[in-house]
Coordinates of C-alpha atoms in Angstrom, one line a residue:
X46 CA -2.7 -27.5 17.0
X47 CA 0.9 -27.5 18.0
X48 CA 1.9 -25.4 15.2
X49 CA 4.4 -22.6 16.1
X50 CA 2.9 -19.1 15.8
X51 CA 4.7 -17.9 12.6
X52 CA 3.6 -21.1 10.9
X53 CA 0.0 -21.0 12.1
X54 CA -0.3 -17.3 10.8
X55 CA 1.2 -18.3 7.4
X56 CA -1.3 -21.2 7.2
X57 CA -4.2 -19.1 8.2
X58 CA -3.3 -16.6 5.4
X59 CA -2.7 -19.3 3.0
X60 CA -6.1 -20.8 3.5
X61 CA -7.9 -17.5 3.5
X62 CA -6.3 -16.6 0.2
X63 CA -7.3 -20.0 -1.3
X64 CA -11.1 -19.6 -0.2
X65 CA -11.0 -16.1 -1.7
X66 CA -9.5 -17.1 -5.1
X67 CA -11.6 -20.3 -5.3
X68 CA -14.7 -18.1 -4.5
X69 CA -13.8 -15.6 -7.1
X70 CA -13.2 -18.3 -9.8
X71 CA -16.5 -20.1 -8.9
X72 CA -18.6 -17.0 -9.0
X73 CA -17.0 -15.7 -12.2
X74 CA -17.7 -19.1 -14.0
X75 CA -21.2 -19.0 -12.7
X76 CA -21.7 -15.2 -14.0
X77 CA -20.1 -16.2 -17.2
X78 CA -22.5 -19.4 -17.7
X79 CA -25.7 -17.3 -16.8
X80 CA -24.7 -14.4 -19.0
X81 CA -23.3 -16.5 -21.7
X82 CA -21.5 -13.7 -23.5
X83 CA -20.2 -14.4 -26.9
X84 CA -17.9 -11.5 -27.2
X85 CA -16.5 -8.3 -25.4
X86 CA -19.6 -6.2 -26.4
X87 CA -21.8 -8.8 -24.8
X88 CA -19.8 -8.5 -21.7
X89 CA -20.3 -5.0 -21.6
X90 CA -24.1 -5.2 -21.9
X91 CA -24.3 -7.5 -18.9
X92 CA -24.6 -4.4 -16.7
X93 CA -22.3 -5.9 -14.0
X94 CA -18.8 -7.2 -13.5
X95 CA -18.2 -10.6 -14.7
X96 CA -15.6 -11.4 -12.2
X97 CA -16.4 -10.9 -8.6
X98 CA -17.0 -12.8 -5.2
X99 CA -20.2 -14.3 -4.2
X100 CA -22.3 -12.1 -1.7
X101 CA -21.4 -14.3 1.0
X102 CA -17.6 -13.6 0.4
X103 CA -18.3 -9.9 0.0
X104 CA -19.8 -9.9 3.3
X105 CA -16.8 -12.0 5.0
X106 CA -14.3 -9.6 3.3
X107 CA -16.3 -6.5 5.0
X108 CA -15.8 -8.2 8.3
X109 CA -12.2 -9.0 7.7
X110 CA -11.4 -5.4 6.8
X111 CA -13.2 -4.2 9.7
X112 CA -11.2 -6.5 11.9
X113 CA -8.0 -5.5 10.4
X114 CA -8.7 -1.7 10.6
X115 CA -9.5 -2.0 14.2
X116 CA -6.8 -4.5 15.3
X117 CA -4.0 -3.6 12.9
X118 CA -4.2 -0.4 10.7
X119 CA -5.4 1.7 13.7
X120 CA -3.0 0.0 16.2
X121 CA -1.2 2.8 18.4
X122 CA 2.3 1.3 17.5
X123 CA 1.3 1.3 13.6
X124 CA 0.0 5.0 14.1
X125 CA 3.2 6.2 15.7
X126 CA 5.2 4.7 13.0
X127 CA 3.0 6.4 10.2
X128 CA 3.3 9.6 12.0
X129 CA 7.1 9.3 12.1
X130 CA 7.1 8.3 8.4
X131 CA 5.0 11.5 7.6
X132 CA 7.5 13.7 9.3
X133 CA 10.4 12.1 7.4
X134 CA 8.6 12.6 4.0
X135 CA 7.6 16.1 4.9
X136 CA 11.2 17.0 6.1
X137 CA 12.6 15.6 2.9
X138 CA 10.4 17.3 0.6
X139 CA 11.1 20.8 2.4
X140 CA 14.9 20.0 2.3
X141 CA 14.8 19.3 -1.5
X142 CA 12.5 22.3 -2.3
X143 CA 14.8 24.6 -0.3
X144 CA 18.0 23.1 -1.6
X145 CA 17.5 21.4 -4.9
X146 CA 21.2 20.8 -5.1
X147 CA 20.6 18.2 -2.3
X148 CA 18.9 16.1 -5.1
X149 CA 21.0 13.5 -7.3
X150 CA 22.1 14.9 -10.5
X151 CA 19.4 13.1 -12.6
X152 CA 16.6 14.7 -10.5
X153 CA 18.3 18.2 -10.2
X154 CA 17.2 19.6 -13.5
X155 CA 16.9 23.4 -13.7
X156 CA 13.0 23.8 -13.2
X157 CA 11.9 27.4 -12.8
X158 CA 8.2 26.7 -12.2
X159 CA 7.7 25.9 -8.5
X160 CA 4.9 23.5 -9.0
X161 CA 6.9 21.4 -11.5
X162 CA 9.9 21.4 -9.1
X163 CA 7.5 20.1 -6.4
X164 CA 6.1 17.4 -8.7
X165 CA 9.6 16.3 -9.6
X166 CA 10.7 16.1 -5.9
X167 CA 7.4 14.4 -5.0
X168 CA 8.1 11.7 -7.7
X169 CA 11.8 11.3 -6.3
X170 CA 10.5 10.7 -2.7
X171 CA 7.8 8.3 -3.9
X172 CA 10.3 6.1 -5.6
X173 CA 12.2 5.8 -2.5
X174 CA 12.3 2.6 -0.4
X175 CA 11.5 3.1 3.3
X176 CA 15.0 2.4 4.4
X177 CA 16.4 4.6 1.8
X178 CA 14.2 7.7 2.9
X179 CA 15.2 7.3 6.5
X180 CA 18.8 6.9 5.5
X181 CA 18.7 9.9 3.3
X182 CA 17.0 11.9 6.0
X183 CA 19.6 10.9 8.6
X184 CA 22.3 12.0 6.0
X185 CA 21.0 15.3 5.2
X186 CA 19.8 16.4 8.6
X187 CA 22.3 14.5 10.7
X188 CA 19.1 13.2 12.8
X189 CA 18.5 9.5 13.2
X190 CA 14.9 8.5 12.8
X191 CA 14.8 6.7 16.1
X192 CA 15.6 10.1 17.9
X193 CA 12.4 11.9 16.5

């Protein structure tokens, strides 16, 4: 009560993580006590993971994930941003495939095999931060991300 929204969100997340960590630790201790493994081979023979949530926390986690998918991951604004990001990544990939000279020197190695070149370009793009990818796209195409 009386907390500002950012502080309230931070506190709710902190408490949720705390509950999940404590549940995991408690359940793991219980499983170890029940199974009483003496070595790694005994752990493998238990037939189930030693570390894990209680069934109640598994159920709560499923509800949390459903909530997040519905309200956050599938939110129209997030979907629009995701689609814009896809277009930028696709455009960068096509640009680099068609003009490997646009790649930095260390990524521009002569690769005659198209599949190997595609893999190298995909690795380069995967290593980009979001901001760098947007800036690189704007630099190469002259188009700002906001205008797409």
